[in-house]
Coordinates of C-alpha atoms in Angstrom, one line a residue:
X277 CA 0.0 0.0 0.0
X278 CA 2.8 2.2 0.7
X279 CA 5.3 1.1 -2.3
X280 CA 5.1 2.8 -5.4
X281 CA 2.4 2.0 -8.6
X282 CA 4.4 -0.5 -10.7
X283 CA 3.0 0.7 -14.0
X284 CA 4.5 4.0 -12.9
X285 CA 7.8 2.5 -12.2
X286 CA 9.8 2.9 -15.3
X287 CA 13.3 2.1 -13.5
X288 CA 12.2 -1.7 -14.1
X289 CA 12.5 -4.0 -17.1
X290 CA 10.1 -6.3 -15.5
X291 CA 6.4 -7.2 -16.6
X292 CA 4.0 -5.7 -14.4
X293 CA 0.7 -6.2 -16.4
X294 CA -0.6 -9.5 -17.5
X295 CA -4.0 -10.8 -18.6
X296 CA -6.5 -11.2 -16.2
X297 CA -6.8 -15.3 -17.6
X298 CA -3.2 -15.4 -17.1
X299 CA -3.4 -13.8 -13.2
X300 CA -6.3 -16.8 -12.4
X301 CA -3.4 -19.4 -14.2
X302 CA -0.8 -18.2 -11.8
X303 CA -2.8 -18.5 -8.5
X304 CA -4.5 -21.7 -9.5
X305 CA -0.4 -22.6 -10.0
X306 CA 0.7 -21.5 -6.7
X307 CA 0.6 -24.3 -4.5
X308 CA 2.4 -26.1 -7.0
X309 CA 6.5 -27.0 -6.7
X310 CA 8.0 -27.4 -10.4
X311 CA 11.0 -29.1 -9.1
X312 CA 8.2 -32.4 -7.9
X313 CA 8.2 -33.3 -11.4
X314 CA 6.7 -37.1 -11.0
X315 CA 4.2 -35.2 -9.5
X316 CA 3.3 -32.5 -11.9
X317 CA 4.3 -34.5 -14.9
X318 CA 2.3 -31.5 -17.1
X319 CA 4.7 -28.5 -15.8
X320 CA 7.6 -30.4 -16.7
X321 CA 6.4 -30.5 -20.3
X322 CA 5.3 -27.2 -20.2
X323 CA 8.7 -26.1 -19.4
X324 CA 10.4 -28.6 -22.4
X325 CA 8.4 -26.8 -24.4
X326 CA 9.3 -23.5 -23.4
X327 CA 12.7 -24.2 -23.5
X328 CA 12.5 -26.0 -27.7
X329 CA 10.5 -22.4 -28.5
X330 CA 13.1 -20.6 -26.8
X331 CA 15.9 -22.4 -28.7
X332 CA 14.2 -22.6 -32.0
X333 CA 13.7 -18.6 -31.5
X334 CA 17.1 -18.1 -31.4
X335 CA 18.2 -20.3 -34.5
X336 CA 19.7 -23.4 -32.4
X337 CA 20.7 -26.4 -35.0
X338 CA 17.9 -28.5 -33.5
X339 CA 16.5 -31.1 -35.8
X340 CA 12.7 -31.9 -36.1
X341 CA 11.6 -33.6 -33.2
X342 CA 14.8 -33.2 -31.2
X343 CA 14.8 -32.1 -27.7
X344 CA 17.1 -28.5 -26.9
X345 CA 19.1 -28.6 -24.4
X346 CA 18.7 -25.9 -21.5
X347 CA 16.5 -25.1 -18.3
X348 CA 14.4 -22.8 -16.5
X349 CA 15.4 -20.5 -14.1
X350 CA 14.3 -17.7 -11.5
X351 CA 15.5 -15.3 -14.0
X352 CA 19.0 -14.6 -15.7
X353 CA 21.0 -14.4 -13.1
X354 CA 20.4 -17.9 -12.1
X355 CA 20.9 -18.4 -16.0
X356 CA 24.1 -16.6 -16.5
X357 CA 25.4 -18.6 -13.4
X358 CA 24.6 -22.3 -15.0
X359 CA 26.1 -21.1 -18.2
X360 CA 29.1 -19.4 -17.1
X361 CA 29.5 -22.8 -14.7
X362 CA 29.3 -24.8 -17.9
X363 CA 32.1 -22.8 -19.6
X364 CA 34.4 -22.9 -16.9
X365 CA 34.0 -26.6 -16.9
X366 CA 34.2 -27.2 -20.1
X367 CA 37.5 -25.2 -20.2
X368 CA 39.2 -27.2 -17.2
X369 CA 38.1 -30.4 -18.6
X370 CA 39.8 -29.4 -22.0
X371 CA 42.8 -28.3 -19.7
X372 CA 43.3 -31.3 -18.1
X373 CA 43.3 -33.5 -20.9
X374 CA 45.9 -31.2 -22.5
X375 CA 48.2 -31.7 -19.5
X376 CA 47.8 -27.9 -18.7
X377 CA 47.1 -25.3 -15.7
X378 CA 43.4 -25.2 -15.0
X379 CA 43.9 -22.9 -12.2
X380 CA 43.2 -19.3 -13.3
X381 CA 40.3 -19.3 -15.2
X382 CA 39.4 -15.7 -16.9
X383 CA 36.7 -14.3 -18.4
X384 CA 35.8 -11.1 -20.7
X385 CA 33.0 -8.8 -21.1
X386 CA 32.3 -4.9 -21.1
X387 CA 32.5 -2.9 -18.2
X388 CA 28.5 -2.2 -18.8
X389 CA 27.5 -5.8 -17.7
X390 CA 24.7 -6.7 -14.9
X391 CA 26.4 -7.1 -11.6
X392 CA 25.3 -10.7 -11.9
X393 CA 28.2 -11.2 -14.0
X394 CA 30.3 -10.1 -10.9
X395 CA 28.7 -12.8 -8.9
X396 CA 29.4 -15.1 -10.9
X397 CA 33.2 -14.1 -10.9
X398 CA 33.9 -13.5 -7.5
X399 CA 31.4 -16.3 -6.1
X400 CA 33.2 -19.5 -8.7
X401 CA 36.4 -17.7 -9.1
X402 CA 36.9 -16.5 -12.4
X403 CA 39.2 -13.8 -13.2
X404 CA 36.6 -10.8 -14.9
X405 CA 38.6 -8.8 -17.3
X406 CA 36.4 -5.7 -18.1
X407 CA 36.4 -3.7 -21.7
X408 CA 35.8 0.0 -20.3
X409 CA 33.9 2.0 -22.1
X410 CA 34.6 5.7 -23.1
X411 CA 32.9 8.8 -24.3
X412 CA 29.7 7.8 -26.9
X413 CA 30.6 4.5 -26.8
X414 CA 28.8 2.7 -24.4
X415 CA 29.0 -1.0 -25.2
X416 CA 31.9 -3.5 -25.0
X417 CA 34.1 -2.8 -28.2
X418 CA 34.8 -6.1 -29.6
X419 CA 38.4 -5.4 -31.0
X420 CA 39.8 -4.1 -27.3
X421 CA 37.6 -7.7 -26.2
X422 CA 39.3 -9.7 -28.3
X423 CA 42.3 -8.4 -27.5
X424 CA 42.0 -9.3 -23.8
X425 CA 41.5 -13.3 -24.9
X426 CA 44.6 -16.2 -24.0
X427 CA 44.6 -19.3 -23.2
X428 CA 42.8 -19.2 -19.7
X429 CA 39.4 -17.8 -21.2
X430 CA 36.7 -19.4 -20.7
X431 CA 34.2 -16.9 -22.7
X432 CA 33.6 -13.8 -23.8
X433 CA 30.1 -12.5 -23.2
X434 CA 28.1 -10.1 -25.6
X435 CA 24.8 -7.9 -24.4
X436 CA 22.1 -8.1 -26.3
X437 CA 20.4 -4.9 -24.7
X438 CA 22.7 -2.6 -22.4
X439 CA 21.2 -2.2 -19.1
X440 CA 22.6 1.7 -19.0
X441 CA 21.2 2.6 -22.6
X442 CA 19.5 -0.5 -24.0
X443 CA 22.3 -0.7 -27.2
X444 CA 22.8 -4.0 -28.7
X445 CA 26.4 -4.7 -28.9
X446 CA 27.8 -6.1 -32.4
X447 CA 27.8 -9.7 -31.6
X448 CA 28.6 -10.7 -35.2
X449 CA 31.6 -8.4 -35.0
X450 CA 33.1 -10.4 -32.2
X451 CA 32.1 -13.8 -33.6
X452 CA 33.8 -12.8 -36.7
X453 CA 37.1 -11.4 -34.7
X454 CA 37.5 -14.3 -32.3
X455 CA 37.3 -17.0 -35.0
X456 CA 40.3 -15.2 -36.6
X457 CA 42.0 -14.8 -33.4
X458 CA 41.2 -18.7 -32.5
X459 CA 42.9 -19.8 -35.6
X460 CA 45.9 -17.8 -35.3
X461 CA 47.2 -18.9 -31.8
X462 CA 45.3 -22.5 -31.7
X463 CA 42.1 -21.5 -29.5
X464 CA 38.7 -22.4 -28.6
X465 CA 37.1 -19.5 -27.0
X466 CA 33.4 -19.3 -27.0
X467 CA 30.7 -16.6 -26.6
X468 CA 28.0 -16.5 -24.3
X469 CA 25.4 -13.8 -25.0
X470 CA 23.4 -12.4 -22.9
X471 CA 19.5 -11.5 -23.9
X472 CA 18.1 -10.9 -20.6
X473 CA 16.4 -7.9 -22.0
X474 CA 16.8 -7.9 -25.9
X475 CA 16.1 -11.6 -26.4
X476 CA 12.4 -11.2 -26.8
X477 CA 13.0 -8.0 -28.7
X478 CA 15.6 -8.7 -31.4
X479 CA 13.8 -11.8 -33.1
X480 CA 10.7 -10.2 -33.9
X481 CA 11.4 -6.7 -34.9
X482 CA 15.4 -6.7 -35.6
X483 CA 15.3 -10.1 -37.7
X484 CA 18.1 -8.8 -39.5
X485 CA 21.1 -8.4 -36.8
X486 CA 22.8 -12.0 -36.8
X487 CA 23.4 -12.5 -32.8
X488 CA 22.2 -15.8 -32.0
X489 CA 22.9 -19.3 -33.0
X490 CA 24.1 -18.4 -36.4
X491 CA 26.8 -17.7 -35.5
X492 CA 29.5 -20.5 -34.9
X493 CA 31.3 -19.4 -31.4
X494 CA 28.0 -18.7 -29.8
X495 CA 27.4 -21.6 -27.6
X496 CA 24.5 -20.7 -25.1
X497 CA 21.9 -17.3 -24.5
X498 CA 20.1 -16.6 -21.8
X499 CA 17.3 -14.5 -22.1
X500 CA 14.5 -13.2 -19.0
X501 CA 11.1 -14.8 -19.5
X502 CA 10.4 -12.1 -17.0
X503 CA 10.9 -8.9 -19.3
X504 CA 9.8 -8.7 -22.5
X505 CA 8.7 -12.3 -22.4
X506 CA 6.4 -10.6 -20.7
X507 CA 6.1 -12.7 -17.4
X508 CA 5.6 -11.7 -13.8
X509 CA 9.0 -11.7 -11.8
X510 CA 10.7 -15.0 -11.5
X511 CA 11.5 -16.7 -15.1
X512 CA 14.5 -17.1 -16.9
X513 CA 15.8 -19.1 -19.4
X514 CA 19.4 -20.4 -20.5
X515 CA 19.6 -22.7 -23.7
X516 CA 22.6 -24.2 -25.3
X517 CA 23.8 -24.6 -28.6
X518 CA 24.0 -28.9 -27.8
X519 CA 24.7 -31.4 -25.6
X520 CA 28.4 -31.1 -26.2
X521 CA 28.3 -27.5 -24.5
X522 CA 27.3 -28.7 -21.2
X523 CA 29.2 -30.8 -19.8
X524 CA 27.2 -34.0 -18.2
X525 CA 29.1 -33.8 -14.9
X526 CA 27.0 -30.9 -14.4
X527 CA 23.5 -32.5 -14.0
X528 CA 22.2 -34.4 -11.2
X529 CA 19.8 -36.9 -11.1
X530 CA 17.6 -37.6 -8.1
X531 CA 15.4 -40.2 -7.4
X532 CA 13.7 -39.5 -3.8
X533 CA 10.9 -37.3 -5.4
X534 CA 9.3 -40.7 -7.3
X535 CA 11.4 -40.7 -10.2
X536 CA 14.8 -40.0 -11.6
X537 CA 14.9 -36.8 -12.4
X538 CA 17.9 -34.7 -14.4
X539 CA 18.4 -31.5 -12.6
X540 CA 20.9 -28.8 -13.5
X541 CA 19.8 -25.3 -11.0
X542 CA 21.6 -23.5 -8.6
X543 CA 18.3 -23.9 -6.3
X544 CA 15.8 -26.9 -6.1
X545 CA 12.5 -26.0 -5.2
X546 CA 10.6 -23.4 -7.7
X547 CA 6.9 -22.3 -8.0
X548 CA 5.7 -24.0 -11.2
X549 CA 3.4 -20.7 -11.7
X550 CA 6.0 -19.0 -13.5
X551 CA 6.4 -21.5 -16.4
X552 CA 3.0 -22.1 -16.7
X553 CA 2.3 -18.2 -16.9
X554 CA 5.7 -18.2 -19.5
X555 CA 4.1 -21.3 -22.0
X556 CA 1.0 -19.6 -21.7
X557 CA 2.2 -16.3 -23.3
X558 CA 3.7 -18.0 -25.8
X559 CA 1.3 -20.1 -26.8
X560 CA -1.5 -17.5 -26.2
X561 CA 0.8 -14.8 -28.4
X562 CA 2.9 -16.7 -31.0
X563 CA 5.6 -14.9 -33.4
X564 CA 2.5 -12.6 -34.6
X565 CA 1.5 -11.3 -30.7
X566 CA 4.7 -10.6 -30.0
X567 CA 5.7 -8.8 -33.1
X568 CA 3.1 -6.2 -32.7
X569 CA 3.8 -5.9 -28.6
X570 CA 7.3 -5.4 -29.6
X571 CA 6.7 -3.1 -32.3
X572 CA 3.9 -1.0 -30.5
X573 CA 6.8 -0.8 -27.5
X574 CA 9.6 0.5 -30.0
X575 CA 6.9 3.0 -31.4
X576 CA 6.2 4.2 -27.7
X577 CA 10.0 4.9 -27.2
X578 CA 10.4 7.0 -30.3
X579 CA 7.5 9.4 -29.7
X580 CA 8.6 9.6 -26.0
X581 CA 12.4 10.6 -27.7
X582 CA 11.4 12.9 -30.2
X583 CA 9.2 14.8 -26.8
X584 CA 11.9 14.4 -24.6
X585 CA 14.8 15.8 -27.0
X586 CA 12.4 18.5 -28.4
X587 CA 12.3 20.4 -24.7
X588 CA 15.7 21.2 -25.6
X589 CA 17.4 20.1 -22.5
X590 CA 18.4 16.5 -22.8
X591 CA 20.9 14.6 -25.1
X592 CA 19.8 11.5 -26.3
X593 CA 22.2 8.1 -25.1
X594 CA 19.7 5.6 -26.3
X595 CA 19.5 4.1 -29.6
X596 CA 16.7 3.9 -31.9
X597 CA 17.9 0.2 -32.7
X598 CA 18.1 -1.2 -29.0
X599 CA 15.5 -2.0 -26.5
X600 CA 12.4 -0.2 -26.1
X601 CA 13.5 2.6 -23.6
X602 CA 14.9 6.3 -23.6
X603 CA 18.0 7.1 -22.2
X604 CA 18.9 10.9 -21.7
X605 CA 20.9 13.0 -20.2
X606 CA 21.0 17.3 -19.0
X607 CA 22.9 19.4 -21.6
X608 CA 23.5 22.0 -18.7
X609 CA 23.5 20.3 -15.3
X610 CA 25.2 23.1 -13.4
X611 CA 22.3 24.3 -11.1
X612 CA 20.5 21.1 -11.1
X613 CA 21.1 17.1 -11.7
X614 CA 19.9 14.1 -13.2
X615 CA 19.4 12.9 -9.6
X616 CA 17.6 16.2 -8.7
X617 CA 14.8 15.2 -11.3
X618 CA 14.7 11.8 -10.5
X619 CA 13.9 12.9 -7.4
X620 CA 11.2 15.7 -8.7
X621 CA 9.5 13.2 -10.7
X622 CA 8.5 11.6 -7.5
X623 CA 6.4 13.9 -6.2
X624 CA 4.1 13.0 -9.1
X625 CA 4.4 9.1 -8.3
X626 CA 7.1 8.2 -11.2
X627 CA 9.9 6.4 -10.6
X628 CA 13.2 7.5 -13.0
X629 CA 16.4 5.8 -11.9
X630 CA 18.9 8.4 -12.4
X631 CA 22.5 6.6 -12.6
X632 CA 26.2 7.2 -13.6
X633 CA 27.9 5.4 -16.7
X634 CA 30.3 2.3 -16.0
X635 CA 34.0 3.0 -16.1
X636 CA 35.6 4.6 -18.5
X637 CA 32.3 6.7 -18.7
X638 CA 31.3 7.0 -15.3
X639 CA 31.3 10.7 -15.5
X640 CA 28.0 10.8 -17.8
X641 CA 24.9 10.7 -15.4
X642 CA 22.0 9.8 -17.2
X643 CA 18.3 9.4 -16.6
X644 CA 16.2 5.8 -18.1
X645 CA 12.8 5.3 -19.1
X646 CA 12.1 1.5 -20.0
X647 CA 8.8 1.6 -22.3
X648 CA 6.7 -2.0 -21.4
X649 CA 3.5 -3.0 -22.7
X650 CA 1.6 -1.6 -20.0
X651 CA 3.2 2.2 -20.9
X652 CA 1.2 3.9 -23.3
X653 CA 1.3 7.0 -25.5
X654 CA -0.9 8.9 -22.9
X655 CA 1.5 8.3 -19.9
X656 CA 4.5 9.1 -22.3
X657 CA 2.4 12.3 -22.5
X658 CA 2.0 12.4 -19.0
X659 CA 5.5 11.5 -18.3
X660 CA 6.7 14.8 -20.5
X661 CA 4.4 17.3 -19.0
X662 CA 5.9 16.5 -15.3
X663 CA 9.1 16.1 -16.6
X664 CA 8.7 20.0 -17.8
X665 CA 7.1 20.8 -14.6
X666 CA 9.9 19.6 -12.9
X667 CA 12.5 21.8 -15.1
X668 CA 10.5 24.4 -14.6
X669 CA 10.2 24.5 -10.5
X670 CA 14.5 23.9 -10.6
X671 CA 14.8 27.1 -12.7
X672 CA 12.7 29.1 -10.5
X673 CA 14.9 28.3 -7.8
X674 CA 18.0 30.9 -7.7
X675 CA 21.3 29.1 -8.9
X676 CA 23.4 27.6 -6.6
X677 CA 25.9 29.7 -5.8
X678 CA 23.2 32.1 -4.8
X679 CA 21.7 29.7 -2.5
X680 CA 25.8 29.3 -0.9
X681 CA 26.3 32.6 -0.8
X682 CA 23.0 33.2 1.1
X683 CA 24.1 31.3 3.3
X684 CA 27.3 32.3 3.7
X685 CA 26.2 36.5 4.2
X686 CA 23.6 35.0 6.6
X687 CA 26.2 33.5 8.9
X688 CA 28.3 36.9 8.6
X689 CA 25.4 38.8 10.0
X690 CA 24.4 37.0 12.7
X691 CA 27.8 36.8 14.1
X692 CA 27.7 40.8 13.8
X693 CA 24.4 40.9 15.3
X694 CA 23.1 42.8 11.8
X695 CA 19.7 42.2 10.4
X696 CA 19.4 39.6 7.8
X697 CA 19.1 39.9 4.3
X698 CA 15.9 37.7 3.1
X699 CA 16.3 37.3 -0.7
X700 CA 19.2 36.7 -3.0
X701 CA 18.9 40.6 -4.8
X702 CA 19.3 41.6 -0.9
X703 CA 22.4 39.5 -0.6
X704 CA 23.6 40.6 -3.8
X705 CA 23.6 44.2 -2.5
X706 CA 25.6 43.5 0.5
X707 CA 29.4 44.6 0.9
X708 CA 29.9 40.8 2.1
X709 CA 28.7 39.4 -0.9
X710 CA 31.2 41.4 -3.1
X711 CA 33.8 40.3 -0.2
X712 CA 32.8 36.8 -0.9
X713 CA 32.2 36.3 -4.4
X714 CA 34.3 38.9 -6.2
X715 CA 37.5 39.5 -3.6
X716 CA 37.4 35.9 -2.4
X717 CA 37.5 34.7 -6.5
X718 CA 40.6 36.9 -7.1
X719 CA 42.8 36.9 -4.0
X720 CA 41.7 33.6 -2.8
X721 CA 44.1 31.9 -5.6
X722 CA 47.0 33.9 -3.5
X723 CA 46.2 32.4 -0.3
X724 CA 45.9 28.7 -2.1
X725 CA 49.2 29.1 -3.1
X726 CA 50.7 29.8 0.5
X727 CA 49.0 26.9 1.7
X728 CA 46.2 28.9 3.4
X729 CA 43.9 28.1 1.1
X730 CA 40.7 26.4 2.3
X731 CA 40.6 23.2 1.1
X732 CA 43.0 20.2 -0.2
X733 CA 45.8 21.5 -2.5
X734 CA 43.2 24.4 -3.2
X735 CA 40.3 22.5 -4.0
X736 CA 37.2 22.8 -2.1
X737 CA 36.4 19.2 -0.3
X738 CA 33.3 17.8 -2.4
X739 CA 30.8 15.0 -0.6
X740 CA 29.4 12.7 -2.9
X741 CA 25.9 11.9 -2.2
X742 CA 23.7 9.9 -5.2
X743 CA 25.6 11.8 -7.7
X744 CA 25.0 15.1 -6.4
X745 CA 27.8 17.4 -5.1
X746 CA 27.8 19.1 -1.5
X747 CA 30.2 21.7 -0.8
X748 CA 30.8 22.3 2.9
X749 CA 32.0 25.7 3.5
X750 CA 33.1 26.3 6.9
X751 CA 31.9 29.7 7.8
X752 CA 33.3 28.9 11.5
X753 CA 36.9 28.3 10.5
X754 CA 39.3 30.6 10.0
X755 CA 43.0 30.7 8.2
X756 CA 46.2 31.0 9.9
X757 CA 45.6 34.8 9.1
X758 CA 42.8 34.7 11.4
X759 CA 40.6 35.3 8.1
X760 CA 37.4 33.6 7.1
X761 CA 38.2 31.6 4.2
X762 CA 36.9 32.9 0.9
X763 CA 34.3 31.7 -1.2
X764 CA 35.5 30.8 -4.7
X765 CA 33.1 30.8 -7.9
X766 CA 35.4 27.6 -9.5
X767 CA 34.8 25.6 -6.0
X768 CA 31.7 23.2 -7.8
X769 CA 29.1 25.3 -6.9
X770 CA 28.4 27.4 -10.2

């Protein structure tokens, strides 16, 4: 009751509308463990099948009546972990048999990837070697990637749909490098790619980017039944090229349930709602449904673009090939941040995640709007009124050196016992502002340069909160002149 409305919350990729039939499927579901498969013989086929339209969506060489290989999971971080498990495996097995160290396992992607790729590094031990990414380019490049591959790798992973700006990285680039790179110094590095969000995108609206199967050194995908496969939270999916690609050491079989029963998951027990909710959908859609969902949602995101770039005071960081979502950033953020209107927007009920770029880039802050089914044109429109209504409250405000300097002419006074000055034009009138502002600009650069200088090396001290930066000037302390330090206009205020 006291959360926020989750078709207002546009920081999430997750579904948060389904069909009503759907809603009755899931709670009729509920009581139901997927993982007691003797049991609920139906759910486990349901899921098969789920995973061979998963596959066959993503061009696997499966032949008619042939089973794919791969599992459900809680989402794609429980997918990304099975795969990147598989890899490593595989890569140790390979070691051993070639007589070689199997010890220090590595693994490269961009610097832009979900911190579940993190887990999965520190938590199994894998070195993560991490593309960085720089100014207007905000994906892993594939030549510095390849570059970073030896002998040790176990995989390079590729996003299909940045998390920061929804861009598709160029998977057929890297499949294309690596091959050559493979056959040069004797190799066998794969690629993993991950689709959490663009694998229910890309198929039905991008047919023409080759990032899937198709390509020869892509050996398993995972993709999140619980975005744009357009499922409540709690279903993922990881499918692999064949058999050959994970290794049967992997799976268990159990028996003490009333069967035997294969089982390759990080966890055991699992609601069987979610797959039946995920079969459902697909079934209920097919190629067509999903088409014109995905289609409508890349529509949405364009208008909502065009309105957000024509106010005049945002640069565009999203694609208009990428997942459905808008990714912007302030042309002029020197008397307000991105964090500042994420935090206006509130007030009206939406939530905006306002975020810094991974490194190299983390000095681009930028604001995301992910477009779902359940956002329509008329709460784009919405979105852009209050998003002006924000703007327009910060530029009211006085800037922010004002507001400092306020406050700095307000301490003066009171320790002089003089009246206070209530508005900015009355501060600006004051002999201490000129003091402040103009004298301490100019002479305070000569004091920084004896030492006396408030501040580190003559910078002011900056406290990073969320992005946002607080000066602390301390009207209280004085200089080995017996001074006040002086207010600078170059200290991060202005």
């Amino acid at each position: 009751m006291l959360d926020g409305n989750p078709r207002l919350n546009l920081a999430s990729f997750v579904t948060t509308w389904m069909e009503p039939e759907c809603d009755k499927l899931i709670m009729a579901a509920l009581n139901k463990n997927y993982i007691d498969m003797d049991e609920y013989p139906i759910t486990t086929e349901l899921q098969d099948r789920c995973v061979n339209m998963v596959a066959r969506l993503f061009n696997a060489p499966i032949g008619e009546g042939e089973q794919a290989v791969g599992a459900g999971t809680v989402g794609s971080s429980e997918a990304i972990m099975l795969a990147g498990l598989a890899f490593k495996r595989k890569w140790q097995l390979e070691r051993k048999a070639a007589g070689k160290p199997w010890d220090k396992p590595n693994m490269v992607t961009g610097a832009n990837v979900q911190v579940c790729w993190e887990k999965f590094a520190r938590y199994f031990e894998v070195e993560l070697r991490e593309v960085t990414l720089k100014e207007d380019y905000y994906v892993m490049d594939p030549h510095r990637a390849v570059e970073l591959v030896d002998e040790n790798t176990i995989c390079v992973c590729a996003i299909l749909g940045s998390t920061y700006n929804g861009e598709f990285e160029d998977v057929q680039l890297l499949n294309d490098l690596l091959e050559k790179k493979n056959q040069e110094l004797g190799l066998n590095v794969p690629i993993h790619v991950d689709a959490a969000s663009g694998g229910f995108v890309v198929p039905f609206i991008y047919p023409d980017i080759v990032w899937d199967f198709r390509l020869p050194l892509v050996k398993s995908i995972n993709v999140s039944g619980h975005k744009y496969g357009l499922v409540y939270a709690g279903i993922g999916w990881v499918v692999w090229r064949n058999k050959e690609d994970l290794p049967e050491e992997l799976i268990f079989h159990v028996n003490y349930l009333g069967a035997d029963q294969p089982t390759f998951t990080l966890n055991f027990s699992k609601g069987a709602s979610q797959v039946i909710a995920q079969y459902y959908q697909l079934i209920r859609l097919g190629f067509n449904g999903y088409k014109s969902i995905m289609t409508n949602c890349a529509m949405n995101a364009k208008i909502l673009t065009q309105a957000i770039e024509n106010l005049g005071r945002f640069k565009i960081l999203s694609k208009e090939v990428g997942v459905p979502l808008v990714a912007f950033s302030l042309l002029d953020s020197s008397n307000y941040t991105e964090f500042d209107i994420s935090d206006g927007l509130r007030r009206y009920g939406w939530t905006v995640p306002a975020y810094t770029m991974a490194p190299d880039a983390q000095h681009v802050t930028l604001l995301r709007v992910v477009v779902r089914e359940d956002f329509s044109r008329s709460l784009a429109n919405r979105l852009v009124t209050d998003i002006k209504r924000v703007l327009d409250h910060f530029d009211a405000r006085p800037p922010k050196l004002i507001e400092v300097v306020t406050a700095a002419v307000a301490q003066e006074n009171r320790e002089a016992n003089l009246d206070l000055p209530t508005t900015p034009d009355a501060v600006k009138a004051t002999a201490a502002f000129n003091d402040i502002v103009v004298e301490g600009h100019h002479g305070g650069k000569k004091k920084q340069q004896h030492g006396h200088g408030h501040g580190h090396h003559g910078r002011s001290h900056s406290h990073s909160h969320h992005g946002r930066s607080h000066s602390h000037h301390h009207s209280h302390s004085k200089d080995n002149h017996g001074k006040k330090p002086a207010l600078h206009k170059m200290n991060g205020v202005c």
